[in-house]
Coordinates of C-alpha atoms in Angstrom, one line a residue:
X640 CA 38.5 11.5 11.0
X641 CA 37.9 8.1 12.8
X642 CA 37.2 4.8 11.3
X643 CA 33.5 5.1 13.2
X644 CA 32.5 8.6 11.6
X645 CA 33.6 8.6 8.3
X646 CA 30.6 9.1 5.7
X647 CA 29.1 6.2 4.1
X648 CA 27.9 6.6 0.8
X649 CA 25.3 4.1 -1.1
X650 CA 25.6 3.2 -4.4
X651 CA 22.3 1.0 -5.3
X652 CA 21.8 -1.3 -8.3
X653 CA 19.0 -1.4 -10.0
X654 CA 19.1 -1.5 -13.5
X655 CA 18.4 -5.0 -14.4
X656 CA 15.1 -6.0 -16.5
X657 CA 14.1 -8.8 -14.8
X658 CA 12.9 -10.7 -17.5
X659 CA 11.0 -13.5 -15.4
X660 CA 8.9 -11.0 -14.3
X661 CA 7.1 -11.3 -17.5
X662 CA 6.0 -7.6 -17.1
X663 CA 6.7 -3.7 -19.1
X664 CA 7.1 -2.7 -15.7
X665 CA 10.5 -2.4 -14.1
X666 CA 11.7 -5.4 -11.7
X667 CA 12.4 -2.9 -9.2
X668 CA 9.5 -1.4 -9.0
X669 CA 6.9 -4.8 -8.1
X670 CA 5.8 -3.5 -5.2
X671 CA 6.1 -5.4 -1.3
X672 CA 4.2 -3.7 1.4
X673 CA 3.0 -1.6 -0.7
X674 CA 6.9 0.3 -1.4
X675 CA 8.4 -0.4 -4.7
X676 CA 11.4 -3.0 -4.0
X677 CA 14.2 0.0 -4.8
X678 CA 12.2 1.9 -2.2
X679 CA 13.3 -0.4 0.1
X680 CA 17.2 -0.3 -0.2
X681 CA 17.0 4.0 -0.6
X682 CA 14.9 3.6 2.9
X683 CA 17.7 1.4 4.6
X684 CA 20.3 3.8 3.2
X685 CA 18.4 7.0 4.6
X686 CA 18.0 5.0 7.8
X687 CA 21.8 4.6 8.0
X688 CA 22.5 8.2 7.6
X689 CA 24.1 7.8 4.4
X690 CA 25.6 11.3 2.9
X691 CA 25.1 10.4 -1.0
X692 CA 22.5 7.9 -2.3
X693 CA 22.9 6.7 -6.2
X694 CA 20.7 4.9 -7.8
X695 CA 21.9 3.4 -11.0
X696 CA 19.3 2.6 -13.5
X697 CA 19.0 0.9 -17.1
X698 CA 15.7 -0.9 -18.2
X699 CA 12.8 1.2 -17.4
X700 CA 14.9 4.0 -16.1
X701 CA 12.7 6.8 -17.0
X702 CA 10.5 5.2 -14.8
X703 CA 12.4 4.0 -11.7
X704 CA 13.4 8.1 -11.6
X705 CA 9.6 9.3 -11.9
X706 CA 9.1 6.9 -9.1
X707 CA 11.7 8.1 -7.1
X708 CA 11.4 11.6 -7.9
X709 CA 11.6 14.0 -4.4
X710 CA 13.6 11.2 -2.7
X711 CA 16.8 12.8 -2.7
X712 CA 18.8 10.5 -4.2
X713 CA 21.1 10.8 -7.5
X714 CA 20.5 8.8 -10.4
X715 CA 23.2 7.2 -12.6
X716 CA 22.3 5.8 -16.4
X717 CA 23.9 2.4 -17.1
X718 CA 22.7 2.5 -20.9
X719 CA 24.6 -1.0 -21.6
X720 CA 24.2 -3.8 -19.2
X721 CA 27.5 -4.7 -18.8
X722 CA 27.7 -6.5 -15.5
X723 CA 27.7 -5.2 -12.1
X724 CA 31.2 -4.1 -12.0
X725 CA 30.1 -1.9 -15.2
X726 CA 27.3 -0.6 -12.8
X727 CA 29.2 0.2 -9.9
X728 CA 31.1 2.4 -12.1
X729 CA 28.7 4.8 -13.3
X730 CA 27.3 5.1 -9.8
X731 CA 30.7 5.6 -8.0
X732 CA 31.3 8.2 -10.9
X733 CA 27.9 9.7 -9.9
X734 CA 29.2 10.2 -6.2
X735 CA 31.9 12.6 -6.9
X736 CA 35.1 13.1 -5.7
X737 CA 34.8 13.1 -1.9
X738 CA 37.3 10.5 -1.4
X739 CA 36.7 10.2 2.4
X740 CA 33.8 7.7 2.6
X741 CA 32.8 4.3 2.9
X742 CA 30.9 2.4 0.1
X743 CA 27.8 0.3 1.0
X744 CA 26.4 -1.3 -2.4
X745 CA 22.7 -2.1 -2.0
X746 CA 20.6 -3.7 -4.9
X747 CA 17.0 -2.2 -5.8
X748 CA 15.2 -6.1 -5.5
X749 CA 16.2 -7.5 -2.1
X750 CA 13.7 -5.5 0.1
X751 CA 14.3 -7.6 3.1
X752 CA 17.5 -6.4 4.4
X753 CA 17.2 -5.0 7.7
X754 CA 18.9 -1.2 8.5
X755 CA 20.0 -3.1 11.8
X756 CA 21.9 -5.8 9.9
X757 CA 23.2 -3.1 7.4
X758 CA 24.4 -1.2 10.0
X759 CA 26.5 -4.0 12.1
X760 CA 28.1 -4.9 8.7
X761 CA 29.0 -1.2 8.4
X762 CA 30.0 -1.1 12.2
X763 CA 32.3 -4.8 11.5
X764 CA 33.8 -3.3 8.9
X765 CA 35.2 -0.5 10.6
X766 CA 36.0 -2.3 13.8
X767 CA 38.1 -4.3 12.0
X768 CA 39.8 -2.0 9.7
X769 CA 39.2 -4.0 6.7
X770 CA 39.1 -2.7 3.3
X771 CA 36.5 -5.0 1.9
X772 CA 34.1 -6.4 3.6
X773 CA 31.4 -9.1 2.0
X774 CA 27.8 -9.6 3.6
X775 CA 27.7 -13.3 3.7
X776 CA 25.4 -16.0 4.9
X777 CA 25.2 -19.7 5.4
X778 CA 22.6 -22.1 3.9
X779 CA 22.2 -26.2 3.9
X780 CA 22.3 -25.7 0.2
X781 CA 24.0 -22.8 -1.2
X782 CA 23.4 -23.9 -5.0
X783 CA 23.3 -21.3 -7.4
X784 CA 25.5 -18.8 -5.1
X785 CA 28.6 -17.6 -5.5
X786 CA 31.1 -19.2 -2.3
X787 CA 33.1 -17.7 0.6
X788 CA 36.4 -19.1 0.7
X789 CA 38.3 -18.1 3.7
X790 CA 41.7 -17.8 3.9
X791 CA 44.4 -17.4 7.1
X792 CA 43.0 -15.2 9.9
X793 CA 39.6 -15.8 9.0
X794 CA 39.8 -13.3 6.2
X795 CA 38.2 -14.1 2.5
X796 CA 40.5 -15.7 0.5
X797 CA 38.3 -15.5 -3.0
X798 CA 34.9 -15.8 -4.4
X799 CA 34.6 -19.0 -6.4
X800 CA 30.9 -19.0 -8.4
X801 CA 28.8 -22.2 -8.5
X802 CA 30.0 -23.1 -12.2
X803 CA 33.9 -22.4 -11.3
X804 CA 33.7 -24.3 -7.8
X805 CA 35.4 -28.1 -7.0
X806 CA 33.4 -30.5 -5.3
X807 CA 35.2 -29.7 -1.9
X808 CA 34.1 -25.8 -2.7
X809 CA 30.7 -26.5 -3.7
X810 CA 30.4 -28.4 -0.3
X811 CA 30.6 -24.9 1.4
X812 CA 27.6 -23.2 2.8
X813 CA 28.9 -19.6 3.4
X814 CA 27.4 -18.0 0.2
X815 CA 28.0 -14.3 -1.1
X816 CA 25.3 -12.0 -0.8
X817 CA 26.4 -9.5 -3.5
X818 CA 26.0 -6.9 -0.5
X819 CA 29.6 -4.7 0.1
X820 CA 30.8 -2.3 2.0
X821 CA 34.3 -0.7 0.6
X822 CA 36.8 1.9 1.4
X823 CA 36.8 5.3 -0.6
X824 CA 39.7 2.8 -3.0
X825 CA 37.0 0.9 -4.5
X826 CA 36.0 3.3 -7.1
X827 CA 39.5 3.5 -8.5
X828 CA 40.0 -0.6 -8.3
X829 CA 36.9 -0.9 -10.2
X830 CA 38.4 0.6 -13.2
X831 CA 41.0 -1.9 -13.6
X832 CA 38.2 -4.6 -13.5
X833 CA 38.3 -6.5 -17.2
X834 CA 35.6 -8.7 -18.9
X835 CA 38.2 -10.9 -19.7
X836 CA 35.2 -14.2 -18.9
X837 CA 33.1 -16.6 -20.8
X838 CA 30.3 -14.3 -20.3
X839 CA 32.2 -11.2 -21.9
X840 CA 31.0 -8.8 -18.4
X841 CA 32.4 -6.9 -15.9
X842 CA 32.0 -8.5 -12.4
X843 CA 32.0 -6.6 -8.9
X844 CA 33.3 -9.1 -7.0
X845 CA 36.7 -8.9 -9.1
X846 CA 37.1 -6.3 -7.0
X847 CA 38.0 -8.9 -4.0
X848 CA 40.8 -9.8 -6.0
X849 CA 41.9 -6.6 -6.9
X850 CA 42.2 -5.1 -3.0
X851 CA 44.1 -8.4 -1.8
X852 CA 46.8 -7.9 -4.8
X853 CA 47.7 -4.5 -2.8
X854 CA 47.4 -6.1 0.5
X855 CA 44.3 -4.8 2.1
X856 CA 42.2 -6.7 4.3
X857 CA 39.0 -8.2 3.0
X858 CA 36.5 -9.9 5.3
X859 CA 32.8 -11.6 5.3
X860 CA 30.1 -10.6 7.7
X861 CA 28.3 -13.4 8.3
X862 CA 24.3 -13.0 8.1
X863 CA 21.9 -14.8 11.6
X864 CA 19.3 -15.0 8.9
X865 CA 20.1 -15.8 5.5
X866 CA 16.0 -14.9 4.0
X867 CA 17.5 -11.1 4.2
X868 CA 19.3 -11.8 1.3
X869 CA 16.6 -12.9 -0.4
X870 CA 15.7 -11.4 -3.5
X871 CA 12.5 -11.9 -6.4
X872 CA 13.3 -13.3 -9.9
X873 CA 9.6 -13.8 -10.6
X874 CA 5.7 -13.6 -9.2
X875 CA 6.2 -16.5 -7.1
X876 CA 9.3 -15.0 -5.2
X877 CA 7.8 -11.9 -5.2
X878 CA 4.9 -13.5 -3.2
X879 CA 7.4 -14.9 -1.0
X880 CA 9.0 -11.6 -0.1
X881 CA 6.0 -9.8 0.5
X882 CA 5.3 -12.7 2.9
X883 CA 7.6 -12.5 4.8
X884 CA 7.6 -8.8 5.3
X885 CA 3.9 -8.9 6.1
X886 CA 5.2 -11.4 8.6
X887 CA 7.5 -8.9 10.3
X888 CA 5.5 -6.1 9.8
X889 CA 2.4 -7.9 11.6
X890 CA 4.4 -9.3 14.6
X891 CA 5.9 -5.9 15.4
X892 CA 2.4 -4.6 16.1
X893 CA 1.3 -7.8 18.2
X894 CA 4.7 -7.1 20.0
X895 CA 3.4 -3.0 20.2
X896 CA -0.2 -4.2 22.0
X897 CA -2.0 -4.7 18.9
X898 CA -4.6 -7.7 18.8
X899 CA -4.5 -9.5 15.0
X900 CA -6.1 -12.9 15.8
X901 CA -5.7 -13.7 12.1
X902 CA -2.4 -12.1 11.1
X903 CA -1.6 -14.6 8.1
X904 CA -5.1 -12.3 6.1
X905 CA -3.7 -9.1 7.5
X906 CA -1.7 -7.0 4.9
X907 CA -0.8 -3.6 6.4
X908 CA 2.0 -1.8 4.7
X909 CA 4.9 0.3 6.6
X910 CA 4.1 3.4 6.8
X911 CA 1.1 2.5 8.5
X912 CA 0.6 3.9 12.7
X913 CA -1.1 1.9 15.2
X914 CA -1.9 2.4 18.8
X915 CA -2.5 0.4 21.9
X916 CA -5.4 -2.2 22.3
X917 CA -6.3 -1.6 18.4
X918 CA -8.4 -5.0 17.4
X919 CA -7.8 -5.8 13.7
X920 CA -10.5 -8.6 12.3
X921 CA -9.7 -10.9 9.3
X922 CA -8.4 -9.7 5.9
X923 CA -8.3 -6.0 6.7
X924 CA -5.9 -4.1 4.7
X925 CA -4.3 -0.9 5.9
X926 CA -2.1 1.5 3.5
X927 CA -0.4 4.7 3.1
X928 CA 0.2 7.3 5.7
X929 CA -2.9 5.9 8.0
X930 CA -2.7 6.5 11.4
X931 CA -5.1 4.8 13.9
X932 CA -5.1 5.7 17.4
X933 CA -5.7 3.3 20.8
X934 CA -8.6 1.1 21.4
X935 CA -9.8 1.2 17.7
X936 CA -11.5 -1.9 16.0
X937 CA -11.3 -2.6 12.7
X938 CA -13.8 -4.5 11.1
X939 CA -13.2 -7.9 8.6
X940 CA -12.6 -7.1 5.2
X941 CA -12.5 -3.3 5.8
X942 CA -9.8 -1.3 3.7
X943 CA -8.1 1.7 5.2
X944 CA -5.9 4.4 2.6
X945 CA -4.3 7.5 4.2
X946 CA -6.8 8.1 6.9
X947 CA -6.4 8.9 10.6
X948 CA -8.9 7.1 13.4
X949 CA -8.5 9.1 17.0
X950 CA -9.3 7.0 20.0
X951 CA -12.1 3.8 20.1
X952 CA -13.3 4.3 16.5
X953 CA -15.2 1.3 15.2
X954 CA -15.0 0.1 11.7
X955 CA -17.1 -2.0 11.1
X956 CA -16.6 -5.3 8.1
X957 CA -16.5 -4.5 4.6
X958 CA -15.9 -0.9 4.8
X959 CA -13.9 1.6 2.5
X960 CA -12.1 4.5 4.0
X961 CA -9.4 7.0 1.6
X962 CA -8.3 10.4 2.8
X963 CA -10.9 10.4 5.8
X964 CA -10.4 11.5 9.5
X965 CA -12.7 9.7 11.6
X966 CA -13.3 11.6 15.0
X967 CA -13.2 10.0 18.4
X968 CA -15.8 7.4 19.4
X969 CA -17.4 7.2 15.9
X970 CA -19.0 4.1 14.1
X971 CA -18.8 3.5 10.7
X972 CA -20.2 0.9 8.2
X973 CA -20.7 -2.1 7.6
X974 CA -20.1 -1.4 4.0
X975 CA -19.7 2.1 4.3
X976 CA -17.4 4.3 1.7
X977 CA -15.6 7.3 3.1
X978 CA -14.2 9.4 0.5
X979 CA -11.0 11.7 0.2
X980 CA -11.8 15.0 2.3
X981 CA -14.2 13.1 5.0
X982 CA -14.2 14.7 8.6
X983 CA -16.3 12.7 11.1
X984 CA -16.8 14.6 14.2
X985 CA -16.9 12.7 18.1
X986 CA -19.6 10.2 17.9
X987 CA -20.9 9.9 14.1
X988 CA -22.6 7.2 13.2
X989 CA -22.1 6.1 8.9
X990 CA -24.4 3.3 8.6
X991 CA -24.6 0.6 5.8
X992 CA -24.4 1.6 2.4
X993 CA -23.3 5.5 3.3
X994 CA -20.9 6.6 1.2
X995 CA -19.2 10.4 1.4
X996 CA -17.1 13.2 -0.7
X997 CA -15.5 16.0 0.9
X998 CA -17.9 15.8 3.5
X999 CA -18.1 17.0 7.2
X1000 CA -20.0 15.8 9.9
X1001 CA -19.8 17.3 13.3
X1002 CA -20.3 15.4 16.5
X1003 CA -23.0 12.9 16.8
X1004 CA -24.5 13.2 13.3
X1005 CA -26.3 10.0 12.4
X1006 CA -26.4 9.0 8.7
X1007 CA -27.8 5.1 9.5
X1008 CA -28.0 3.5 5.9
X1009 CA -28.3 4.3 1.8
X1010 CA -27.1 7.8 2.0
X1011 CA -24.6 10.2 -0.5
X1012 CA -23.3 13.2 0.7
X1013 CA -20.9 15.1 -1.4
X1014 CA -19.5 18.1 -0.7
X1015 CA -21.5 19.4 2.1
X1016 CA -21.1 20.6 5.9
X1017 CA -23.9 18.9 8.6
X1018 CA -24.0 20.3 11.8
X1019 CA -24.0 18.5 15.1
X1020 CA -26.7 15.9 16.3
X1021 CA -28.7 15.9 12.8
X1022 CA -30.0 13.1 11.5
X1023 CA -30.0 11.7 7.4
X1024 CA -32.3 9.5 7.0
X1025 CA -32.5 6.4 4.9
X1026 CA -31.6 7.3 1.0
X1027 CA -30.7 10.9 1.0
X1028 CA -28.8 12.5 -1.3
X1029 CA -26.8 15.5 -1.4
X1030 CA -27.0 16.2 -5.4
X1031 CA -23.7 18.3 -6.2
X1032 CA -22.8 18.0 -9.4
X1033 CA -24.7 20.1 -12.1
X1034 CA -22.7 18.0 -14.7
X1035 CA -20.3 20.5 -14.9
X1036 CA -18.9 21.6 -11.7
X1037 CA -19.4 20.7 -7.9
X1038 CA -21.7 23.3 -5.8
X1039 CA -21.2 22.6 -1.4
X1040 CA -24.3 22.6 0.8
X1041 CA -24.2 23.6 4.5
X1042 CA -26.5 22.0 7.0
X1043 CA -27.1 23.4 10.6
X1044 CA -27.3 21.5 14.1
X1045 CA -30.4 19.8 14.6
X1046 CA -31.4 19.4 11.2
X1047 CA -33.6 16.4 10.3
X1048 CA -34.2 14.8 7.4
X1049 CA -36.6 12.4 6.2
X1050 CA -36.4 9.4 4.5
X1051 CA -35.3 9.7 0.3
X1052 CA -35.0 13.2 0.0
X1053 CA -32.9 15.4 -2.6
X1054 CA -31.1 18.1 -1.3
X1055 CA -29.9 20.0 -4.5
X1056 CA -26.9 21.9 -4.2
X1057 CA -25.8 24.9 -3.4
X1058 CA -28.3 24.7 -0.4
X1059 CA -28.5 26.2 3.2
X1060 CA -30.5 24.5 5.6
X1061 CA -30.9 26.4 9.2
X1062 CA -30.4 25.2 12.9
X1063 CA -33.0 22.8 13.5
X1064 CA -34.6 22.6 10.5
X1065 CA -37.0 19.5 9.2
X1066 CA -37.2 18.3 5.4
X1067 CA -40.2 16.3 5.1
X1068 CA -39.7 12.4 3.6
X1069 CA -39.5 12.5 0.1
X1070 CA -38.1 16.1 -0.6
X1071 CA -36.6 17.0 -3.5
X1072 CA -35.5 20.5 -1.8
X1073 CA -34.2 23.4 -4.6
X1074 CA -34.7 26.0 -2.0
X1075 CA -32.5 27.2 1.3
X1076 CA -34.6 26.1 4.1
X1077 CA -35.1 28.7 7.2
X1078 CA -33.7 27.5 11.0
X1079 CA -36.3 26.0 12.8
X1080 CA -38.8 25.5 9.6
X1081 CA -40.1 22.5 7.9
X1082 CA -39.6 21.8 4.0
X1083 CA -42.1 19.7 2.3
X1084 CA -41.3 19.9 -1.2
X1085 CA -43.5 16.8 -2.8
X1086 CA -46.3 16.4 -5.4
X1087 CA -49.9 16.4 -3.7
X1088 CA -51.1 13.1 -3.2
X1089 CA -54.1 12.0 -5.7
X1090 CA -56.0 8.9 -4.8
X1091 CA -58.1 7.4 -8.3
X1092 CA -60.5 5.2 -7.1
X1093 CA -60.7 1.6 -9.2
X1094 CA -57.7 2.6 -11.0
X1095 CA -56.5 -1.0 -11.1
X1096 CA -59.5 -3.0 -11.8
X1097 CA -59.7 -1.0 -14.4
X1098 CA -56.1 -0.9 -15.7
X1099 CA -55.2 -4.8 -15.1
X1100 CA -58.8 -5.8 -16.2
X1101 CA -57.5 -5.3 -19.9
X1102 CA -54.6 -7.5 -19.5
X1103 CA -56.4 -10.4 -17.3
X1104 CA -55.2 -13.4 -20.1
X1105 CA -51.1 -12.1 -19.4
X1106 CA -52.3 -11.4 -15.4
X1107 CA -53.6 -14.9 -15.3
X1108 CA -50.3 -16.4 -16.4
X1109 CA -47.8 -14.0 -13.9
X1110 CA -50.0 -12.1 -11.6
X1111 CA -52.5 -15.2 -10.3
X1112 CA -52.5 -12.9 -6.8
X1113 CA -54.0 -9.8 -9.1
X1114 CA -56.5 -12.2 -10.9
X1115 CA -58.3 -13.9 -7.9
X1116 CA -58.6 -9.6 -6.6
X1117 CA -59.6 -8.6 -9.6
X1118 CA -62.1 -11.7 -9.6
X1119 CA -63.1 -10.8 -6.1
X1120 CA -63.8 -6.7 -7.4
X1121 CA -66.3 -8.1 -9.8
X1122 CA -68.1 -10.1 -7.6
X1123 CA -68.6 -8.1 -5.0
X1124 CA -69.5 -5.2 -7.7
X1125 CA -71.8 -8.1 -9.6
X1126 CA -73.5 -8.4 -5.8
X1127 CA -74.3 -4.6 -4.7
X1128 CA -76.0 -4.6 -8.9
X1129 CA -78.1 -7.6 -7.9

C-alpha cells in the first residue's frame, strides 16, 4: 500500500457543552446554512472519502446521535470531559483495529473548513512522509492560540499555549488549529498521554511530543486563509460563521450565472440547486433539497423549502412555497402559500392570497386571488375565481375533490368535498356546491333572492338618536324617505 492510498479515517470531536451558548441545545448542533455545525465536519469527511467516521459525543449526546441518525457514522460516548486527548481515545477506540490508516481529527463547531483545504493537508502529509502533521495558520494577533514553534528543517519543534509562551514565542503568528492528521501510531501514543497539568486534563497535542521522542517527523500545514479555522463560542460568533458561509455560498452561484443584486439579504442554504440566468430579489431565502431550474425569478421576500421550479417560473414577493413543484412557465404570488404536495402544471397562474394543500393543477389553470384548495385535482385551463374554497376537512378526516378541464368557477363559492365536477362545467358565484356537478352543466346552488321593500327606513328609523351620532349618511336618507313620503300624502 502507497503513502497516497492508504485509508483515512475521521475521528470528530464534539462533545463539548458550549456553555456561552447559553442554550439546552447542543453547541454542535446551532445550525449555519441551515446544517447543524457537526454536520459540517461529517460532510467534509464524506467528501474526502474517509473509510470510518466517529463522532465522539458527551453533553447532549442523545441528541447529537438522533440528529445524525442515517448518516453512517459511528458514535463514541466520552461520559467525562476529560480533555481532548481523553476524547481522541474513545473515538480512536471506536475505529477498531485496522491499523492501516491515516487519522484526520475534525471538531463538530468549525463549519468553515473547506474539503479542498482538508484534502491538501491530507495530500502534504503524505507527500512528505511525516508522521504528524498540524493544520496551522498565521494571524497579526494570534492571542489566545496555542503557537507553532518550528524547529531544524522546517519541522514543528513544540506546541507552546498562550499562558506557557515567552515574550519572543508569544510574538509568533503561526497558531495551531487543533486540526491533525496522524499515522495509524497515534491511537497507541495517545494512551501514554498523562494529565500531569494545572488543569488536571488530557491534552491532544501531547501527542506532538510523544511522536518526536521516537523520532517521527512532525510538520505544520500552513492555512492561505486563517477564518477556516474559525470556530463559534457564542451567538455572536455564530452570526459570524454563518456569515461568512452565506458569503461563499452566494458568490459561488454569481460565479455559476446566477443574478443576486443584493446578496448580503440572501440566505440560501447548501443543499440548495440553481440554474442559469435565475434572478433572486432582496431577502429571499432558499432551503432544503430545492431545486430551481434556468431563467427563474424569485421574488423579494419570498421563502422557498424543498421545492423544485422547472424552467422561467416566476415567484413573485412575499411568497411561501414547501414541498411544491412548480411547472414550467408558471406565476405564482405575490403572497401566495404553496403547501407540501403542490403540483403546478406549464403555465398556472396562483394569484395573491392563494394558498394550497396537496393540490394539483394542470396546465394553464388560473387561481387569480383569495382562494383554498386542499386536497383536490383541477383540470387544465379552468379558472377559480376570487374566494373559493375547496372545504376538505369534515373535522375528522380529509375527503379529495376532482375538477375537470374547462371548469369555471365563480366568485366565493364552497365546493364541499368529496366532489366531482365534469369537463367544462360552471358553478355559479356564490355556490355552496354539496353535489357532483355533470360535464358541461351549470351549478347554482344559492338561496333565492328576496327583495323587502322599505326594509331600512323602517329598521334604522327605530334607532335614528344612535344613527344620528355614527350613521349621519343614513339619517339625511332616512330624512330624505320621509320627505318625499310626507310629499306624495300631501
Amino acid at each position: 500500500m502507497t503513502e497516497q492510498n492508504r485509508p483515512l479515517d475521521v475521528v470528530i470531536l464534539a462533545a463539548g457543552q458550549g456553555t456561552r451558548m447559553k442554550s439546552a441545545l447542543p453547541k454542535v448542533l446551532h445550525r449555519v446554512a441551515g446544517r447543524p455545525m457537526v454536520s459540517w465536519a461529517v460532510k467534509a469527511a464524506r467528501e474526502l472519502g474517509a473509510r470510518e467516521i466517529v463522532v465522539v459525543t458527551g453533553h447532549g449526546a442523545e441528541r447529537v446521535e438522533q440528529e445524525l441518525a442515517g448518516s453512517g457514522v459511528r458514535f463514541a460516548r466520552q461520559e467525562q470531559q476529560l480533555g481532548t486527548g481523553h476524547a481522541f481515545l474513545q473515538g480512536a477506540a471506536a475505529l477498531g483495529s485496522h491499523g492501516d490508516a491515516d487519522i484526520l481529527v475534525l471538531y463538530g463547531d468549525t463549519p468553515l473548513l473547506r474539503t479542498d483545504t482538508l484534502a491538501a493537508l491530507i495530500a502534504d502529509h503524505r507527500q512528505e512522509a511525516s508522521a504528524f502533521t498540524i493544520l496551522s495558520g498565521e494571524l497579526e494577533d494570534a492571542t489566545g492560540y496555542g503557537r507553532i514553534i518550528r524547529g531544524a528543517a522546517d519541522g514543528v519543534e513544540r506546541i507552546v499555549e498562550q499562558k506557557d509562551a515567552t515574550p519572543e514565542e508569544a510574538a509568533v503568528r503561526e497558531f495551531n488549529s487543533g486540526v491533525y492528521v496522524m499515522d495509524a501510531r497515534a491511537f497507541g501514543l495517545a494512551q501514554r498521554i498523562t494529565n500531569e497539568n494545572r488543569a488536571g486534563e488530557y491534552y491532544l497535542t501531547d501527542l506532538l511530543g510523544l511522536y518526536r521522542s521516537e523520532g517521527a517527523k512532525a510538520a505544520a500545514f500552513k492555512l492561505d486563509d486563517a477564518d477556516e479555522v474559525l470556530g463559534a463560542n457564542d451567538r455572536l460568533g455564530l452570526a459570524e460563521l454563518e456569515r461568512i458561509v452565506q458569503r461563499r455560498i452566494n458568490e459561488a452561484h454569481m460565479r455559476a450565472g446566477v443574478s443576486i443584486p443584493a446578496p448580503e439579504t440572501v440566505f440560501i442554504e447548501d443543499t440548495v440547486q440553481l440554474g442559469r440566468d435565475v434572478v433572486i430579489e432582496p431577502g429571499v431565502i432558499l432551503r432544503g433539497q430545492t431545486r430551481v431550474a434556468d431563467g427563474v425569478t424569485l421574488g423579494a421576500y419570498s421563502v422557498v423549502t424543498d421545492s423544485v421550479l422547472a424552467e422561467r417560473v416566476v415567484v413573485k414577493a412575499h411568497s411561501v412555497l414547501e414541498g411544491a413543484a412548480v411547472g414550467a412557465g408558471a406565476d405564482v404570488g405575490p403572497f401566495a402559500r404553496l403547501r407540501p404536495g403542490t403540483e403546478l402544471g406549464e403555465g398556472v397562474h396562483i394569484g395573491n392570497f392563494v394558498e394550497t394543500k396537496n393540490a394539483r393543477l394542470d396546465a394553464g389553470v388560473k387561481a387569480g386571488h383569495l382562494a383554498y384548495l386542499g386536497d383536490v385535482s383541477i383540470g387544465a385551463e379552468s379558472n377559480i375565481g376570487a374566494g373559493t374554497i375547496v372545504a376538505n376537512f369534515d373535522g375528522v378526516n380529509k375527503h379529495p375533490s376532482r375538477l375537470g378541464a374547462g371548469v369555471f368557477v365563480g366568485s366565493n363559492s364552497t365546493i364541499i368535498a368529496p366532489r366531482v365536477v365534469g369537463d367544462a362545467a360552471f358553478i355559479a358565484a356564490g355556490s355552496a356546491v354539496h353535489d357532483d356537478v355533470p360535464e358541461g352543466a351549470m351549478a347554482v346552488a344559492r338561496g333565492k333572492q328576496r327583495n323587502l321593500d322599505g326594509w331600512s327606513r323602517r329598521y334604522w328609523g327605530g334607532l335614528r338618536a344612535k344613527v344620528q351620532v355614527k350613521l349621519p349618511w343614513l339619517a339625511g336618507w332616512l330624512d330624505r324617505q320621509e320627505n318625499q313620503t310626507a310629499d306624495r300624502q300631501a
